[in-house]
Amino acid sequence: MDWLNENDEHSMDILRNAYNRDKSDNFPQTSEHTKFSNSVIDVFTQLNEALKLLKQMDCPNPEVYADMMKRFSKTLNKVLLAYADMVQKDFNKFVNDEKLACILMNNVQQLRF
């Protein structure tokens, strides 16, 4: 469970760094075909890697595995809510830029998947 606690802190660090980097770069779209920015990709990449590692541990005890997945789901919830909170706090600064406001809203929408 120590690894899951460390992953929680690491995931939040990745989130803050990705969001702040995106913010300083004015939330660029990942490509012309996507309507969200890089921070969403960074956050999901980290969370997916952590989940993959968790599954690779191949815990033989179903109760322990369930506890680990429950703990990971708390990290997932914490990171996604923190991202939405960061967008909410900054949204008024970008509301006059229609494209940027849409990218921020799309970021939150993308995190729902």
CSV table of N, CA and C in Angstrom, one decimal:
chain,number,residue,atom,x,y,z
A,1,MET,N,0.8,-1.2,0.0
A,1,MET,CA,0.0,0.0,0.0
A,1,MET,C,0.9,1.3,0.0
A,2,ASP,N,2.1,1.1,0.4
A,2,ASP,CA,3.0,2.3,0.4
A,2,ASP,C,3.2,2.8,-1.0
A,3,TRP,N,3.3,1.9,-2.0
A,3,TRP,CA,3.4,2.3,-3.4
A,3,TRP,C,2.2,3.1,-3.8
A,4,LEU,N,1.0,2.7,-3.4
A,4,LEU,CA,-0.2,3.4,-3.8
A,4,LEU,C,-0.2,4.8,-3.2
A,5,ASN,N,0.3,5.0,-2.0
A,5,ASN,CA,0.4,6.3,-1.3
A,5,ASN,C,1.4,7.2,-2.1
A,6,GLU,N,2.5,6.6,-2.4
A,6,GLU,CA,3.5,7.4,-3.2
A,6,GLU,C,2.9,7.7,-4.6
A,7,ASN,N,2.2,6.8,-5.2
A,7,ASN,CA,1.6,7.0,-6.5
A,7,ASN,C,0.6,8.2,-6.4
A,8,ASP,N,-0.1,8.3,-5.3
A,8,ASP,CA,-1.1,9.4,-5.1
A,8,ASP,C,-0.4,10.7,-5.2
A,9,GLU,N,0.7,10.8,-4.4
A,9,GLU,CA,1.5,12.1,-4.4
A,9,GLU,C,2.1,12.3,-5.8
A,10,HIS,N,2.7,11.3,-6.4
A,10,HIS,CA,3.3,11.4,-7.8
A,10,HIS,C,2.2,11.9,-8.8
A,11,SER,N,1.1,11.3,-8.7
A,11,SER,CA,0.0,11.6,-9.7
A,11,SER,C,-0.4,13.1,-9.5
A,12,MET,N,-0.5,13.6,-8.3
A,12,MET,CA,-0.8,15.0,-8.1
A,12,MET,C,0.3,15.9,-8.6
A,13,ASP,N,1.5,15.5,-8.4
A,13,ASP,CA,2.7,16.3,-8.9
A,13,ASP,C,2.6,16.4,-10.5
A,14,ILE,N,2.3,15.2,-11.1
A,14,ILE,CA,2.2,15.2,-12.6
A,14,ILE,C,1.1,16.1,-13.0
A,15,LEU,N,0.0,16.0,-12.3
A,15,LEU,CA,-1.2,16.9,-12.6
A,15,LEU,C,-0.8,18.4,-12.5
A,16,ARG,N,-0.2,18.8,-11.4
A,16,ARG,CA,0.1,20.2,-11.2
A,16,ARG,C,1.1,20.7,-12.3
A,17,ASN,N,2.1,19.9,-12.5
A,17,ASN,CA,3.1,20.2,-13.5
A,17,ASN,C,2.5,20.3,-14.9
A,18,ALA,N,1.7,19.3,-15.3
A,18,ALA,CA,1.1,19.3,-16.6
A,18,ALA,C,0.2,20.5,-16.8
A,19,TYR,N,-0.6,20.7,-15.8
A,19,TYR,CA,-1.6,21.9,-15.9
A,19,TYR,C,-0.8,23.2,-16.0
A,20,ASN,N,0.1,23.4,-15.1
A,20,ASN,CA,0.9,24.6,-15.1
A,20,ASN,C,1.7,24.8,-16.4
A,21,ARG,N,2.2,23.8,-17.0
A,21,ARG,CA,2.9,23.8,-18.3
A,21,ARG,C,1.9,24.2,-19.4
A,22,ASP,N,0.8,23.6,-19.4
A,22,ASP,CA,-0.3,23.9,-20.3
A,22,ASP,C,-0.7,25.4,-20.2
A,23,LYS,N,-0.9,25.8,-19.0
A,23,LYS,CA,-1.3,27.2,-18.7
A,23,LYS,C,-0.3,28.2,-19.2
A,24,SER,N,1.0,27.9,-19.0
A,24,SER,CA,2.0,28.8,-19.4
A,24,SER,C,2.2,28.8,-20.9
A,25,ASP,N,1.8,27.7,-21.6
A,25,ASP,CA,1.8,27.6,-23.1
A,25,ASP,C,0.5,28.0,-23.7
A,26,ASN,N,-0.5,28.5,-22.9
A,26,ASN,CA,-1.8,28.9,-23.3
A,26,ASN,C,-2.7,27.8,-23.8
A,27,PHE,N,-2.5,26.6,-23.1
A,27,PHE,CA,-3.4,25.4,-23.4
A,27,PHE,C,-3.4,25.1,-24.9
A,28,PRO,N,-2.3,24.7,-25.5
A,28,PRO,CA,-2.3,24.3,-26.9
A,28,PRO,C,-3.0,23.0,-27.1
A,29,GLN,N,-3.8,22.9,-28.2
A,29,GLN,CA,-4.4,21.6,-28.5
A,29,GLN,C,-3.3,20.6,-28.9
A,30,THR,N,-3.6,19.4,-28.6
A,30,THR,CA,-2.6,18.3,-28.9
A,30,THR,C,-2.4,18.2,-30.4
A,31,SER,N,-3.4,18.4,-31.2
A,31,SER,CA,-3.3,18.4,-32.6
A,31,SER,C,-4.5,19.2,-33.2
A,32,GLU,N,-4.5,19.4,-34.5
A,32,GLU,CA,-5.6,20.1,-35.1
A,32,GLU,C,-6.9,19.3,-35.0
A,33,HIS,N,-6.8,18.0,-34.8
A,33,HIS,CA,-8.0,17.2,-34.8
A,33,HIS,C,-8.6,17.0,-33.4
A,34,THR,N,-7.8,17.3,-32.4
A,34,THR,CA,-8.3,17.2,-31.0
A,34,THR,C,-8.7,18.5,-30.5
A,35,LYS,N,-9.6,18.5,-29.5
A,35,LYS,CA,-10.1,19.8,-29.0
A,35,LYS,C,-9.7,19.9,-27.5
A,36,PHE,N,-8.7,19.2,-27.1
A,36,PHE,CA,-8.2,19.3,-25.7
A,36,PHE,C,-6.7,19.5,-25.7
A,37,SER,N,-6.1,19.9,-24.6
A,37,SER,CA,-4.7,20.2,-24.5
A,37,SER,C,-3.9,19.1,-24.0
A,38,ASN,N,-2.6,19.3,-23.9
A,38,ASN,CA,-1.6,18.3,-23.6
A,38,ASN,C,-1.7,17.8,-22.1
A,39,SER,N,-2.2,18.6,-21.2
A,39,SER,CA,-2.2,18.2,-19.8
A,39,SER,C,-3.1,17.0,-19.6
A,40,VAL,N,-4.2,16.9,-20.4
A,40,VAL,CA,-5.1,15.8,-20.3
A,40,VAL,C,-4.4,14.5,-20.7
A,41,ILE,N,-3.6,14.6,-21.7
A,41,ILE,CA,-2.8,13.4,-22.2
A,41,ILE,C,-1.8,13.0,-21.1
A,42,ASP,N,-1.1,14.0,-20.5
A,42,ASP,CA,-0.1,13.7,-19.5
A,42,ASP,C,-0.7,13.0,-18.3
A,43,VAL,N,-1.9,13.6,-17.8
A,43,VAL,CA,-2.6,13.0,-16.7
A,43,VAL,C,-3.0,11.6,-16.9
A,44,PHE,N,-3.7,11.4,-18.1
A,44,PHE,CA,-4.1,10.0,-18.4
A,44,PHE,C,-3.0,9.0,-18.6
A,45,THR,N,-1.9,9.5,-19.2
A,45,THR,CA,-0.8,8.6,-19.4
A,45,THR,C,-0.2,8.1,-18.1
A,46,GLN,N,-0.1,9.0,-17.1
A,46,GLN,CA,0.4,8.6,-15.8
A,46,GLN,C,-0.5,7.7,-15.1
A,47,LEU,N,-1.8,8.0,-15.1
A,47,LEU,CA,-2.8,7.2,-14.4
A,47,LEU,C,-2.9,5.8,-15.1
A,48,ASN,N,-2.8,5.7,-16.4
A,48,ASN,CA,-2.9,4.4,-17.1
A,48,ASN,C,-1.6,3.6,-16.8
A,49,GLU,N,-0.5,4.2,-16.7
A,49,GLU,CA,0.7,3.5,-16.4
A,49,GLU,C,0.7,2.9,-15.0
A,50,ALA,N,0.1,3.7,-14.0
A,50,ALA,CA,0.0,3.3,-12.7
A,50,ALA,C,-1.0,2.1,-12.6
A,51,LEU,N,-2.1,2.2,-13.3
A,51,LEU,CA,-3.0,1.1,-13.3
A,51,LEU,C,-2.4,-0.2,-13.9
A,52,LYS,N,-1.7,0.0,-15.0
A,52,LYS,CA,-1.0,-1.2,-15.7
A,52,LYS,C,-0.1,-1.8,-14.7
A,53,LEU,N,0.7,-1.1,-14.0
A,53,LEU,CA,1.6,-1.6,-13.0
A,53,LEU,C,0.9,-2.4,-11.9
A,54,LEU,N,-0.2,-1.8,-11.4
A,54,LEU,CA,-1.0,-2.4,-10.4
A,54,LEU,C,-1.6,-3.8,-10.9
A,55,LYS,N,-2.0,-3.8,-12.1
A,55,LYS,CA,-2.5,-5.1,-12.7
A,55,LYS,C,-1.4,-6.1,-12.8
A,56,GLN,N,-0.2,-5.6,-13.2
A,56,GLN,CA,0.9,-6.5,-13.4
A,56,GLN,C,1.4,-7.1,-12.1
A,57,MET,N,1.1,-6.6,-11.0
A,57,MET,CA,1.5,-7.1,-9.7
A,57,MET,C,0.8,-8.5,-9.5
A,58,ASP,N,-0.3,-8.7,-10.2
A,58,ASP,CA,-0.9,-10.0,-10.2
A,58,ASP,C,-1.1,-10.6,-8.8
A,59,CYS,N,-1.8,-9.8,-8.0
A,59,CYS,CA,-2.0,-10.2,-6.6
A,59,CYS,C,-2.9,-11.4,-6.5
A,60,PRO,N,-2.4,-12.5,-5.9
A,60,PRO,CA,-3.2,-13.7,-5.8
A,60,PRO,C,-4.4,-13.6,-4.8
A,61,ASN,N,-4.3,-12.7,-3.9
A,61,ASN,CA,-5.4,-12.6,-2.9
A,61,ASN,C,-6.4,-11.6,-3.4
A,62,PRO,N,-7.6,-12.1,-3.7
A,62,PRO,CA,-8.7,-11.2,-4.2
A,62,PRO,C,-9.1,-10.0,-3.3
A,63,GLU,N,-9.0,-10.3,-2.0
A,63,GLU,CA,-9.3,-9.2,-1.0
A,63,GLU,C,-8.3,-8.1,-1.0
A,64,VAL,N,-7.0,-8.5,-1.1
A,64,VAL,CA,-5.9,-7.5,-1.1
A,64,VAL,C,-6.0,-6.7,-2.5
A,65,TYR,N,-6.2,-7.5,-3.5
A,65,TYR,CA,-6.4,-6.8,-4.9
A,65,TYR,C,-7.5,-5.8,-4.9
A,66,ALA,N,-8.6,-6.2,-4.3
A,66,ALA,CA,-9.8,-5.3,-4.2
A,66,ALA,C,-9.4,-4.0,-3.4
A,67,ASP,N,-8.7,-4.2,-2.3
A,67,ASP,CA,-8.3,-3.1,-1.5
A,67,ASP,C,-7.3,-2.2,-2.3
A,68,MET,N,-6.4,-2.8,-3.0
A,68,MET,CA,-5.5,-2.0,-3.8
A,68,MET,C,-6.2,-1.2,-4.9
A,69,MET,N,-7.2,-1.8,-5.6
A,69,MET,CA,-8.0,-1.1,-6.6
A,69,MET,C,-8.8,0.0,-6.0
A,70,LYS,N,-9.3,-0.3,-4.8
A,70,LYS,CA,-10.1,0.8,-4.1
A,70,LYS,C,-9.2,2.0,-3.8
A,71,ARG,N,-8.0,1.7,-3.3
A,71,ARG,CA,-7.1,2.8,-3.0
A,71,ARG,C,-6.7,3.5,-4.3
A,72,PHE,N,-6.5,2.8,-5.4
A,72,PHE,CA,-6.2,3.5,-6.6
A,72,PHE,C,-7.3,4.3,-7.1
A,73,SER,N,-8.5,3.8,-6.9
A,73,SER,CA,-9.7,4.6,-7.4
A,73,SER,C,-9.8,5.9,-6.6
A,74,LYS,N,-9.4,5.9,-5.4
A,74,LYS,CA,-9.3,7.2,-4.6
A,74,LYS,C,-8.3,8.2,-5.2
A,75,THR,N,-7.2,7.7,-5.7
A,75,THR,CA,-6.2,8.5,-6.4
A,75,THR,C,-6.8,9.1,-7.6
A,76,LEU,N,-7.4,8.2,-8.4
A,76,LEU,CA,-8.1,8.6,-9.6
A,76,LEU,C,-9.1,9.7,-9.4
A,77,ASN,N,-9.9,9.5,-8.4
A,77,ASN,CA,-10.9,10.5,-8.1
A,77,ASN,C,-10.3,11.8,-7.7
A,78,LYS,N,-9.3,11.7,-6.8
A,78,LYS,CA,-8.6,12.9,-6.3
A,78,LYS,C,-7.9,13.7,-7.5
A,79,VAL,N,-7.3,13.1,-8.4
A,79,VAL,CA,-6.6,13.7,-9.5
A,79,VAL,C,-7.6,14.4,-10.4
A,80,LEU,N,-8.7,13.7,-10.8
A,80,LEU,CA,-9.7,14.2,-11.7
A,80,LEU,C,-10.4,15.4,-11.1
A,81,LEU,N,-10.8,15.3,-9.8
A,81,LEU,CA,-11.4,16.4,-9.2
A,81,LEU,C,-10.5,17.6,-9.0
A,82,ALA,N,-9.2,17.4,-8.8
A,82,ALA,CA,-8.2,18.5,-8.6
A,82,ALA,C,-8.1,19.2,-10.0
A,83,TYR,N,-8.1,18.4,-11.1
A,83,TYR,CA,-8.0,19.0,-12.4
A,83,TYR,C,-9.2,19.9,-12.7
A,84,ALA,N,-10.3,19.4,-12.4
A,84,ALA,CA,-11.6,20.2,-12.6
A,84,ALA,C,-11.5,21.5,-11.7
A,85,ASP,N,-11.0,21.3,-10.5
A,85,ASP,CA,-11.0,22.5,-9.6
A,85,ASP,C,-10.0,23.5,-10.2
A,86,MET,N,-8.9,23.1,-10.7
A,86,MET,CA,-7.9,24.0,-11.3
A,86,MET,C,-8.5,24.8,-12.5
A,87,VAL,N,-9.2,24.1,-13.3
A,87,VAL,CA,-9.9,24.7,-14.4
A,87,VAL,C,-10.9,25.7,-13.9
A,88,GLN,N,-11.7,25.3,-13.0
A,88,GLN,CA,-12.7,26.2,-12.4
A,88,GLN,C,-12.1,27.5,-11.9
A,89,LYS,N,-11.0,27.4,-11.2
A,89,LYS,CA,-10.4,28.6,-10.6
A,89,LYS,C,-9.8,29.5,-11.6
A,90,ASP,N,-9.3,28.9,-12.7
A,90,ASP,CA,-8.7,29.8,-13.8
A,90,ASP,C,-9.7,30.2,-14.9
A,91,PHE,N,-10.8,29.6,-14.9
A,91,PHE,CA,-11.7,29.8,-16.1
A,91,PHE,C,-12.1,31.2,-16.4
A,92,ASN,N,-12.3,32.0,-15.3
A,92,ASN,CA,-12.7,33.4,-15.5
A,92,ASN,C,-11.6,34.2,-16.2
A,93,LYS,N,-10.3,33.8,-16.1
A,93,LYS,CA,-9.2,34.5,-16.7
A,93,LYS,C,-9.2,34.2,-18.3
A,94,PHE,N,-9.9,33.2,-18.7
A,94,PHE,CA,-9.8,32.8,-20.1
A,94,PHE,C,-11.2,32.8,-20.8
A,95,VAL,N,-12.2,33.2,-20.1
A,95,VAL,CA,-13.6,33.2,-20.6
A,95,VAL,C,-13.8,34.1,-21.8
A,96,ASN,N,-13.0,35.2,-21.9
A,96,ASN,CA,-13.1,36.1,-23.1
A,96,ASN,C,-12.5,35.6,-24.3
A,97,ASP,N,-11.7,34.5,-24.2
A,97,ASP,CA,-11.0,33.9,-25.4
A,97,ASP,C,-11.8,32.6,-25.7
A,98,GLU,N,-12.7,32.7,-26.6
A,98,GLU,CA,-13.7,31.6,-26.9
A,98,GLU,C,-13.0,30.3,-27.2
A,99,LYS,N,-11.9,30.3,-28.0
A,99,LYS,CA,-11.2,29.1,-28.3
A,99,LYS,C,-10.6,28.4,-27.0
A,100,LEU,N,-9.9,29.3,-26.2
A,100,LEU,CA,-9.3,28.8,-25.0
A,100,LEU,C,-10.3,28.3,-24.0
A,101,ALA,N,-11.4,29.0,-23.9
A,101,ALA,CA,-12.5,28.5,-23.0
A,101,ALA,C,-13.0,27.2,-23.4
A,102,CYS,N,-13.2,27.0,-24.7
A,102,CYS,CA,-13.7,25.7,-25.2
A,102,CYS,C,-12.6,24.6,-25.0
A,103,ILE,N,-11.4,24.9,-25.1
A,103,ILE,CA,-10.3,23.9,-24.9
A,103,ILE,C,-10.4,23.5,-23.4
A,104,LEU,N,-10.6,24.4,-22.5
A,104,LEU,CA,-10.6,24.1,-21.1
A,104,LEU,C,-11.9,23.2,-20.8
A,105,MET,N,-13.0,23.6,-21.4
A,105,MET,CA,-14.2,22.8,-21.2
A,105,MET,C,-14.0,21.4,-21.8
A,106,ASN,N,-13.4,21.3,-22.9
A,106,ASN,CA,-13.1,20.0,-23.5
A,106,ASN,C,-12.1,19.2,-22.7
A,107,ASN,N,-11.2,19.8,-22.0
A,107,ASN,CA,-10.3,19.1,-21.1
A,107,ASN,C,-11.1,18.4,-20.0
A,108,VAL,N,-12.0,19.1,-19.4
A,108,VAL,CA,-12.8,18.6,-18.3
A,108,VAL,C,-13.6,17.4,-18.9
A,109,GLN,N,-14.2,17.6,-20.1
A,109,GLN,CA,-15.0,16.6,-20.7
A,109,GLN,C,-14.2,15.4,-21.0
A,110,GLN,N,-13.0,15.6,-21.5
A,110,GLN,CA,-12.1,14.4,-21.9
A,110,GLN,C,-11.8,13.6,-20.6
A,111,LEU,N,-11.6,14.3,-19.5
A,111,LEU,CA,-11.2,13.6,-18.3
A,111,LEU,C,-12.4,12.7,-17.8
A,112,ARG,N,-13.6,12.9,-18.3
A,112,ARG,CA,-14.7,12.0,-17.9
A,112,ARG,C,-14.6,10.6,-18.5
A,113,PHE,N,-13.8,10.5,-19.5
A,113,PHE,CA,-13.7,9.2,-20.2
A,113,PHE,C,-12.7,8.3,-19.6
